[in-house]
Short mmCIF file of C-alpha atoms in Angstrom, two decimals:
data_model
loop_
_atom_site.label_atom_id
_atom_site.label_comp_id
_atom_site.label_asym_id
_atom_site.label_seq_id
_atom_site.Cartn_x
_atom_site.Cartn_y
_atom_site.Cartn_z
CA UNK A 8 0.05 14.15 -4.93
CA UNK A 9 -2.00 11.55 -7.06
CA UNK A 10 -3.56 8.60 -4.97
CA UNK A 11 -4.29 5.36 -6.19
CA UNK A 12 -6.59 3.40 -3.03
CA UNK A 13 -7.42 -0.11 -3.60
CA UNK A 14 -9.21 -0.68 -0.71
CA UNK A 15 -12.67 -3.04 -1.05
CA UNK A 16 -14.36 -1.94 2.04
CA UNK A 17 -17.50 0.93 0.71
CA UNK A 18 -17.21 2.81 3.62
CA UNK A 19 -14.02 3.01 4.46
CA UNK A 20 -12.52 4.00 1.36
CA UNK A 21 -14.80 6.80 1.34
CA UNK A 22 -14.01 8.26 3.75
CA UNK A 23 -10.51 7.88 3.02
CA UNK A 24 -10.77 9.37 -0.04
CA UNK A 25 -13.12 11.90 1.49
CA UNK A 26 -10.33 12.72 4.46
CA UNK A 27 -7.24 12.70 1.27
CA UNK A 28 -9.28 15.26 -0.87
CA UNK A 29 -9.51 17.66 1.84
CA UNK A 30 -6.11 17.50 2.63
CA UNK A 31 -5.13 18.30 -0.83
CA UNK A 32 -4.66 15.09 -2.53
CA UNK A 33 -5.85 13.83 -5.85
CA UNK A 34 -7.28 10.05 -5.16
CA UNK A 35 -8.94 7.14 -7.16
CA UNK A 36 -10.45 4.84 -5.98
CA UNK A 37 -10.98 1.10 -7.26
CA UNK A 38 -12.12 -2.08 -5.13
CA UNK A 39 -10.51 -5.06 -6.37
CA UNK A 40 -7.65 -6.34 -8.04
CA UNK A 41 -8.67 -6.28 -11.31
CA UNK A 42 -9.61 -2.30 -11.35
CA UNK A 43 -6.00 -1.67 -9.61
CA UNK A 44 -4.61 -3.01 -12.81
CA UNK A 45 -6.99 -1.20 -15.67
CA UNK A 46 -5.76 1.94 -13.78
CA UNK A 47 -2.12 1.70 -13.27
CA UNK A 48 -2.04 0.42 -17.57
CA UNK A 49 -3.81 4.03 -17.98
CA UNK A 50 -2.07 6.47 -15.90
CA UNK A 51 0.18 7.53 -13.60
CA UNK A 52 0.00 8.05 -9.57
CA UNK A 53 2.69 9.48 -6.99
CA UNK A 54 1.59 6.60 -4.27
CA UNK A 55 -0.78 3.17 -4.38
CA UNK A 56 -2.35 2.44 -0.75
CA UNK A 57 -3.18 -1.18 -1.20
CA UNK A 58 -5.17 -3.35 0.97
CA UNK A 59 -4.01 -7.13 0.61
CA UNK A 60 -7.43 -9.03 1.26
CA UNK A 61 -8.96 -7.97 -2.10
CA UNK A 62 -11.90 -9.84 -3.18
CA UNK A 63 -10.41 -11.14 -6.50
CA UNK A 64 -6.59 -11.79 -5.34
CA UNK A 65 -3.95 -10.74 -2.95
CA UNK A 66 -2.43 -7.10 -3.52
CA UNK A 67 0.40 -8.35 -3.37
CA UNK A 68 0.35 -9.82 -6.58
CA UNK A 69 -0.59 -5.84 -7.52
CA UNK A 70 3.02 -4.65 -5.33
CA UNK A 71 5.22 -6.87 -7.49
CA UNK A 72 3.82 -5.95 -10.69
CA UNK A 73 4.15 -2.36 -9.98
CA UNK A 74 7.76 -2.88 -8.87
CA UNK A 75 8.88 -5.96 -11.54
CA UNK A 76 7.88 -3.38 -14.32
CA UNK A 77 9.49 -0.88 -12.57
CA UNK A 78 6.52 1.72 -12.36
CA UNK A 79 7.24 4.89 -10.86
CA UNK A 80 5.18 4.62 -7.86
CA UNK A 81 5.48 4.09 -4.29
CA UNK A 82 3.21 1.50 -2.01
CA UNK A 83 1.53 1.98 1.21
CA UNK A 84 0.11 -1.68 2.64
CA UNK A 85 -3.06 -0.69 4.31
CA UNK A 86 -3.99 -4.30 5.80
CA UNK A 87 -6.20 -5.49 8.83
CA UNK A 88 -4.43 -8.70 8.72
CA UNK A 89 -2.19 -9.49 12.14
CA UNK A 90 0.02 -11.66 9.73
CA UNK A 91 3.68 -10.57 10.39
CA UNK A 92 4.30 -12.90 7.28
CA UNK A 93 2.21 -10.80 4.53
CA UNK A 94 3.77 -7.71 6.08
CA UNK A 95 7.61 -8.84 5.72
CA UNK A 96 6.56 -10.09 1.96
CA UNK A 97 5.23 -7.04 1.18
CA UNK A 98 8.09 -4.28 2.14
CA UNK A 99 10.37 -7.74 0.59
CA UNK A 100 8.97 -7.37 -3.03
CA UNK A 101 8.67 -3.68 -2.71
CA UNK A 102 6.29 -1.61 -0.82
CA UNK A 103 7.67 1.09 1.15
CA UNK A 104 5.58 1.36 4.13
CA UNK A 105 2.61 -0.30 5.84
CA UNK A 106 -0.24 0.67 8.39
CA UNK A 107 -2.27 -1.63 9.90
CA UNK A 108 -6.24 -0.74 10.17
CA UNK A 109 -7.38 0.92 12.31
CA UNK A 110 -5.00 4.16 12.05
CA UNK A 111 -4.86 7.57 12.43
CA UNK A 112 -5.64 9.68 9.48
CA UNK A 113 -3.39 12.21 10.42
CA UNK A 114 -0.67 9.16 10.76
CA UNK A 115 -1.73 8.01 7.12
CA UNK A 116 -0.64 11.65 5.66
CA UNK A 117 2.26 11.06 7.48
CA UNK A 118 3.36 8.23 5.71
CA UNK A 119 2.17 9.61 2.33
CA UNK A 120 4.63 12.58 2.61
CA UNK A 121 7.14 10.22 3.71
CA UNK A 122 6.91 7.69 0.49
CA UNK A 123 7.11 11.08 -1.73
CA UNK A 124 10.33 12.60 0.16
CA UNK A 125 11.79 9.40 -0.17
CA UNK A 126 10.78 8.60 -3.63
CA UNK A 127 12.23 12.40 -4.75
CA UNK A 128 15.58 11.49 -2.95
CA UNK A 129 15.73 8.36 -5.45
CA UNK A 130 14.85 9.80 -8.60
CA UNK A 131 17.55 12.44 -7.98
CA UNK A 132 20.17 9.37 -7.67
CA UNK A 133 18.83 8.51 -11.57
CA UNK A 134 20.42 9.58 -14.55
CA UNK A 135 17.99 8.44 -17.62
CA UNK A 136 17.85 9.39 -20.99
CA UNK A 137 15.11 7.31 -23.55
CA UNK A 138 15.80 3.18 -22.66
CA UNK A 139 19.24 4.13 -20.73
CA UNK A 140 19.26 4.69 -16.95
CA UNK A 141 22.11 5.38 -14.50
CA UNK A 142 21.68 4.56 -10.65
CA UNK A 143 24.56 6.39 -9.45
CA UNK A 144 24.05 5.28 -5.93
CA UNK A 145 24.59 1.80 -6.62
CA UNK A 146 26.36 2.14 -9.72
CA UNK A 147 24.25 -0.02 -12.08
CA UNK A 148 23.40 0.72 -15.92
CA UNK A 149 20.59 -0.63 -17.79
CA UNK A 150 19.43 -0.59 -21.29
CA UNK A 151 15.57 -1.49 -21.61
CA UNK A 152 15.60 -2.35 -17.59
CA UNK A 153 18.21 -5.01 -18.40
CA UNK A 154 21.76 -4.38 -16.04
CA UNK A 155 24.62 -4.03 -18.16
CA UNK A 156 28.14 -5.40 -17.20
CA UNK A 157 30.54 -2.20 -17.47
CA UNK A 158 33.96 -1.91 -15.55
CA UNK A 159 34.51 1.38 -13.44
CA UNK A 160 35.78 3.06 -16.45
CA UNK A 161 33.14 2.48 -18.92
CA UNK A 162 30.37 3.31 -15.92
CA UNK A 163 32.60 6.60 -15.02
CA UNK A 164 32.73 7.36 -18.75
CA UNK A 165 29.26 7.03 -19.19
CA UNK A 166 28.04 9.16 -16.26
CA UNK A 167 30.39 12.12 -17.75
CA UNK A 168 28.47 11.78 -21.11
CA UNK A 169 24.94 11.79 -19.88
CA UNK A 170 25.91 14.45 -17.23
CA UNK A 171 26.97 16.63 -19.94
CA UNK A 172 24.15 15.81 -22.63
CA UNK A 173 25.04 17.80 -25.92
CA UNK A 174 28.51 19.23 -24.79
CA UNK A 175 31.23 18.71 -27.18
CA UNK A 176 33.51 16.48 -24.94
CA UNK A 177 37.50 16.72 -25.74
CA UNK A 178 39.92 13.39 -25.49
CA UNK A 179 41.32 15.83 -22.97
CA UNK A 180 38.88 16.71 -20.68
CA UNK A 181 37.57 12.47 -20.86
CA UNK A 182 41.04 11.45 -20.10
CA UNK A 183 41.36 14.26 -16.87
CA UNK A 184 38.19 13.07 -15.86
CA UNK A 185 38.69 9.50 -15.79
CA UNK A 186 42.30 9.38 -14.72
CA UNK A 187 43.07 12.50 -12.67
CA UNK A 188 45.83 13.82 -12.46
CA UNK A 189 47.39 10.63 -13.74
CA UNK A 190 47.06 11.73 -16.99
CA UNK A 191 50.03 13.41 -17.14
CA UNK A 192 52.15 10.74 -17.78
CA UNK A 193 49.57 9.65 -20.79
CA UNK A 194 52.00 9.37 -24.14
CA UNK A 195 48.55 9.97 -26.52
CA UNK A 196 44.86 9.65 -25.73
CA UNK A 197 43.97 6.85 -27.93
CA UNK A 198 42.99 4.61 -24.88
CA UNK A 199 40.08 6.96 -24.97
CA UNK A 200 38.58 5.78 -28.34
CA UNK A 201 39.42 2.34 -27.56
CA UNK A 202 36.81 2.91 -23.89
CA UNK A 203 34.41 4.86 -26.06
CA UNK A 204 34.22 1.94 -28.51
CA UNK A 205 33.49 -1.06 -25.92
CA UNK A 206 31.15 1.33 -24.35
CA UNK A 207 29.08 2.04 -27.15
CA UNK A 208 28.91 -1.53 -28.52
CA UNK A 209 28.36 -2.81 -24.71
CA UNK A 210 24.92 -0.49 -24.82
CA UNK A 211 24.37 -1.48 -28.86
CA UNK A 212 24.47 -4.91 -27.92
CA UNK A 213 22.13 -4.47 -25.36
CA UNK A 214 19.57 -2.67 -27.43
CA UNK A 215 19.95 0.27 -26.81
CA UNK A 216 20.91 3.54 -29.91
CA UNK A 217 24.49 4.76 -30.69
CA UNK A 218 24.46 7.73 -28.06
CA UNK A 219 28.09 8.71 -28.24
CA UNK A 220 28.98 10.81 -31.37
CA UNK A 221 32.05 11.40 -32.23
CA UNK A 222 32.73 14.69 -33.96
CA UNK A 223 35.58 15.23 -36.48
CA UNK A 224 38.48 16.91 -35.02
CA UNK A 225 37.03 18.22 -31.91
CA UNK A 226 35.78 15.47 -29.80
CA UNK A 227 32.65 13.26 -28.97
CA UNK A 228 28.52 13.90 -28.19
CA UNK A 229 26.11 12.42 -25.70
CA UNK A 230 22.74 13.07 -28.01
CA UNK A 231 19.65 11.23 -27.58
CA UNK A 232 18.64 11.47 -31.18
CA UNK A 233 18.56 8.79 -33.90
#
């Protein structure tokens, strides 16, 4: 697990970062608000531990970038403040956990572990191919991190493309899936094309590339390429 602390007291961050590293974790280390930034622009880290009295702003202003941009990364506040107010703002604009200094090391790794576990659950509840994403837990779509409006149908539809990513997909098998049994008493499958076609312009409109292929006499394609 990669570690970003942001943490301006010397000594304690080292030996934080001492303690992580012998417990198997990879850590960096930056002191103000400013470094937290330069680092998170360059690369990628499984968990931020952020103190909120930073010497050149508030890390909270650090939480809610990480989450308005939607980085994949999970917070731990690490705070000596008694303030039940910053606490409730932070876990509010997205940190996942907080400790309040002093702690127990063995407590801190603890939390780590839990932030990861949690964060794995979530990314398996994401379907995401180039700019489009699926939550499937709460049902949302989004092209370029902007929610789409798409009725059940269109949403359904969509998760049985990008579940089945360069599988020739019958009118058939679309309209069983969708419909159920139901479909039985289905005169033609042209409805199909017709929720094919509002979904694709619905995700065109948005931005985002012509996904769904349709192949002559055969059926349609989820492929990511141009």
């Amino acid at each position: 697990m990669k570690i970003l602390l942001v943490e301006d007291n010397k000594v304690l961050a080292r030996d934080i970062k001492l303690f992580l590293k012998e417990s198997g974790f990879l850590v960096e280390w930056v002191e103000n608000l400013g470094g937290a930034n330069e680092k998170i622009a360059l690369y990628n880290y499984d968990v931020a531990i952020v103190d909120l009295g930073l010497p050149d702003g508030s890390g909270l202003d650090l939480i809610e970038k990480i989450k308005n941009e939607n980085i994949e990364m999970g917070v731990l506040i690490l705070t000596a403040r008694d303030s039940i107010d910053d606490k409730v703002k932070g876990l509010n604009i997205g940190a996942d956990d907080y400790m309040t200094k002093p702690f127990h090391k063995a407590e801190l790794i603890a939390r780590l572990h839990s932030i990861q576990r949690r964060k794995s659950e979530k990314r398996n509840n994401i379907l995401e191919v180039d700019e489009l994403k699926i939550d499937i837990l709460n049902s949302d779509v989004y092209v370029k991190n902007e929610k789409l409006k798409l009725t059940k149908k269109e949403f359904d539809l969509l998760f049985f493309f990008m579940h089945n990513p360069k599988k020739i997909l019958t009118r058939e098998s679309i309209a069983e899936y969708l419909w159920g049994d139901q479909i039985d008493q289905a005169d033609n499958f042209d409805f199909v094309y017709n929720h094919i076609k509002n979904l694709r312009k619905k995700i065109i409109d948005a931005g985002g590339k012509n996904y769904i292929k349709a192949m002559y006499g055969m059926g349609y394609k989820f492929l990511s390429e141009d």
